[in-house]
Tab-separated table of C-alpha atoms in Angstrom:
chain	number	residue	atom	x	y	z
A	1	UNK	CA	-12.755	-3.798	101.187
A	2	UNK	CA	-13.278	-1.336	103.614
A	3	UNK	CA	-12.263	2.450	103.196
A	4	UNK	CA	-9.463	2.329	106.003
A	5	UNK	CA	-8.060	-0.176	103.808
A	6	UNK	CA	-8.812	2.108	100.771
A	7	UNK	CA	-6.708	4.773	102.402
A	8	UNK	CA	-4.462	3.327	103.221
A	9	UNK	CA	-3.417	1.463	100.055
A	10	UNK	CA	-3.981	4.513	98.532
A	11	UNK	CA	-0.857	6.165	99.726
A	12	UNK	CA	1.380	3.289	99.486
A	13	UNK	CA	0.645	3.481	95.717
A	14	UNK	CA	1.508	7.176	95.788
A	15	UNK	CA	4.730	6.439	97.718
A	16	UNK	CA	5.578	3.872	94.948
A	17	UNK	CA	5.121	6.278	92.779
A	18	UNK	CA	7.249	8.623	94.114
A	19	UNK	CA	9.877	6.179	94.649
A	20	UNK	CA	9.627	4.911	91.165
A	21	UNK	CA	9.680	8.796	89.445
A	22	UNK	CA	12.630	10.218	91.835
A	23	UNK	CA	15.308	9.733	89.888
A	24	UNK	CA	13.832	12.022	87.085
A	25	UNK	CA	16.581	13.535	84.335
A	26	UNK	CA	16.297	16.412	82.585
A	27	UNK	CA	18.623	17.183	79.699
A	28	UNK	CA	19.847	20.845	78.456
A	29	UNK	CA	18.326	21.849	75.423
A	30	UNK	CA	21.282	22.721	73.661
A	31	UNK	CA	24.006	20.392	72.526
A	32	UNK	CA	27.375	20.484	73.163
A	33	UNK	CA	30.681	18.928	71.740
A	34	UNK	CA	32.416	15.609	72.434
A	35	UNK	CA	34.986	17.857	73.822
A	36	UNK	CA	32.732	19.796	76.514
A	37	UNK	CA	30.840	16.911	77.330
A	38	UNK	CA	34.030	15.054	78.487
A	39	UNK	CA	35.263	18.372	80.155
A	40	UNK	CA	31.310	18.281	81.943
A	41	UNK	CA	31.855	14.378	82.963
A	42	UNK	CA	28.177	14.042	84.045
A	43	UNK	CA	25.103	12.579	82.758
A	44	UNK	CA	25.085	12.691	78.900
A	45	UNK	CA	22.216	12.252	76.369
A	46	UNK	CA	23.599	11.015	73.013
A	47	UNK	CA	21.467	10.882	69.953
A	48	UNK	CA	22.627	9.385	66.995
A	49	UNK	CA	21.895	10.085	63.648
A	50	UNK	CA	19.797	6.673	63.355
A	51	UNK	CA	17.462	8.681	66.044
A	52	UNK	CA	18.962	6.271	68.845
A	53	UNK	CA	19.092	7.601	72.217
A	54	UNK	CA	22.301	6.905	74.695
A	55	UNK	CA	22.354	7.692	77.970
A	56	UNK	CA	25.935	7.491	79.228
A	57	UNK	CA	27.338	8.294	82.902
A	58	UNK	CA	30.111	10.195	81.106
A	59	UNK	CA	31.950	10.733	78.435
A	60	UNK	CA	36.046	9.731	78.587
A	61	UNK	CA	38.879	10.162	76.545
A	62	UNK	CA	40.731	6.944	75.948
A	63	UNK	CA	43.911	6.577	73.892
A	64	UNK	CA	42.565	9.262	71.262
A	65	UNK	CA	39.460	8.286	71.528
A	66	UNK	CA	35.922	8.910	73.117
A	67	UNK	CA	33.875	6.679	74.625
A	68	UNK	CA	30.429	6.851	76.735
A	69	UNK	CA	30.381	5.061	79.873
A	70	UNK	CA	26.946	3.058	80.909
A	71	UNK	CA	25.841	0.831	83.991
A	72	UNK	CA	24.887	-2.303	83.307
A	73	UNK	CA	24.052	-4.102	86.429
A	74	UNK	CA	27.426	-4.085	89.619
A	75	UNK	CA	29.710	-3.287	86.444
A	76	UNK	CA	30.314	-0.459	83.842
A	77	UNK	CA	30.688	-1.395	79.954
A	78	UNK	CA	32.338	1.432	77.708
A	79	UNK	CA	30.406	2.091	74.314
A	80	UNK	CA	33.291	3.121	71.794
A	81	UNK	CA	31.654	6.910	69.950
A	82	UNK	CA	31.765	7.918	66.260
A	83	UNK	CA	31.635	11.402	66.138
A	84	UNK	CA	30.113	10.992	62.172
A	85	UNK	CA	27.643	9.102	63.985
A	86	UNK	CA	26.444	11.315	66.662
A	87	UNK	CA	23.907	13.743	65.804
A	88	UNK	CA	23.969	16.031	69.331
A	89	UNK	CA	24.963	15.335	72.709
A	90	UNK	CA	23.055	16.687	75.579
A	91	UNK	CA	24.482	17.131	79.160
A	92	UNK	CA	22.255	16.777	82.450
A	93	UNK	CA	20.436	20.100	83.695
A	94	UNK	CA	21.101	19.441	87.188
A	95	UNK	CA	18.729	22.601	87.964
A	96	UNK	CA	16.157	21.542	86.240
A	97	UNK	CA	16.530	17.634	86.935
A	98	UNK	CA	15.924	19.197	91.037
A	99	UNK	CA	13.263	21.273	90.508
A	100	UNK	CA	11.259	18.539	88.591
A	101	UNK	CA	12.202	16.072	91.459
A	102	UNK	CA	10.906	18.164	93.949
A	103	UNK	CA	7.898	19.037	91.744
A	104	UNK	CA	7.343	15.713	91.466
A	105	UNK	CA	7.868	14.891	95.169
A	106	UNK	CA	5.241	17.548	96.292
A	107	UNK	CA	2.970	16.671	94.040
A	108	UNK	CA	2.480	13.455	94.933
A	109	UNK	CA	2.812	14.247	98.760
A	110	UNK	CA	-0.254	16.630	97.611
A	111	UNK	CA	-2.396	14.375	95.878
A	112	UNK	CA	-1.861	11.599	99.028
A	113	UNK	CA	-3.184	14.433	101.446
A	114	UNK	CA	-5.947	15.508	98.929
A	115	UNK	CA	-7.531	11.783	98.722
A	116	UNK	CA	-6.914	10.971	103.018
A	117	UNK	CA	-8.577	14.408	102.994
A	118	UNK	CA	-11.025	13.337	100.574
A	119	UNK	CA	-12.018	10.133	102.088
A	120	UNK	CA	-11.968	11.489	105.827
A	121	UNK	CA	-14.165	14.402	104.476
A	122	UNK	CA	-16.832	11.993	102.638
A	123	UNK	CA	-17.103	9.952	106.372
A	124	UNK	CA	-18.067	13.010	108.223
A	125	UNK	CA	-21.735	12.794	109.406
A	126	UNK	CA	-23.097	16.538	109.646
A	127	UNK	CA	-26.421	15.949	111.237
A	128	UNK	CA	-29.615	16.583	109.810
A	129	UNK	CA	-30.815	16.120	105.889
A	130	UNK	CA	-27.826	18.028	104.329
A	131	UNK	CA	-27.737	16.549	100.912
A	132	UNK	CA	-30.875	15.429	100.628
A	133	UNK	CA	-32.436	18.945	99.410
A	134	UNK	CA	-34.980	19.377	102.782
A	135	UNK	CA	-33.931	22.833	104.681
């Protein structure tokens, strides 16, 4: 394979990277109630007391009681919640969900640049014997 090809591969494994990372979620570190997290309707992390992790699109209020809404496929499914089974709930960070995006993002845009830099850098043909030790 030659290094053109290389290169080029190279950074369409980055960019499927990127693609694959972008939607990156970052919860706040402390929990609220079933109350503020319906109030928040966003993103929820839901931990139960079995240590099982839900992640729901929000939290509603139906009839008394709560349940956590979740995407499964075209169609959403509601996932009835037992407050004696929930050990903390966890709303998106939307600040830090962004900046780890964008870290992400430019990081990866980075290390694409750094190996096409790389590989353009290690074709270069300086004249002489550099690298070889002669002065």
């Amino acid at each position: 394979m030659g290094k053109s090809n290389l290169k080029y591969k190279s950074i369409l494994y980055m960019l499927a990277l990127l693609l694959i990372v972008q939607s990156c979620v970052v919860y706040k570190k402390t929990p609220v109630s079933l109350e503020q997290a319906k109030i928040a309707n966003q993103k929820t992390l839901v931990t139960t007391v079995d240590k099982v992790k839900y992640k729901f699109n929000r939290i509603l209020l139906i009839d008394g009681m709560y349940y956590g809404e979740i995407k499964k496929g075209n169609k959403y499914e509601m996932v009835l919640l037992n407050e004696t089974d929930i050990k903390n709930i966890r709303p998106i960070d939307k600040t830090a969900s962004t900046l780890g995006n964008i870290a992400i993002i430019v990081g990866t845009v980075g290390t694409v640049i750094l190996i096409v830099a790389l590989i353009e850098l290690s074709q270069w043909d300086l004249g002489g014997d550099w690298g070889n030790g002669a002065f």
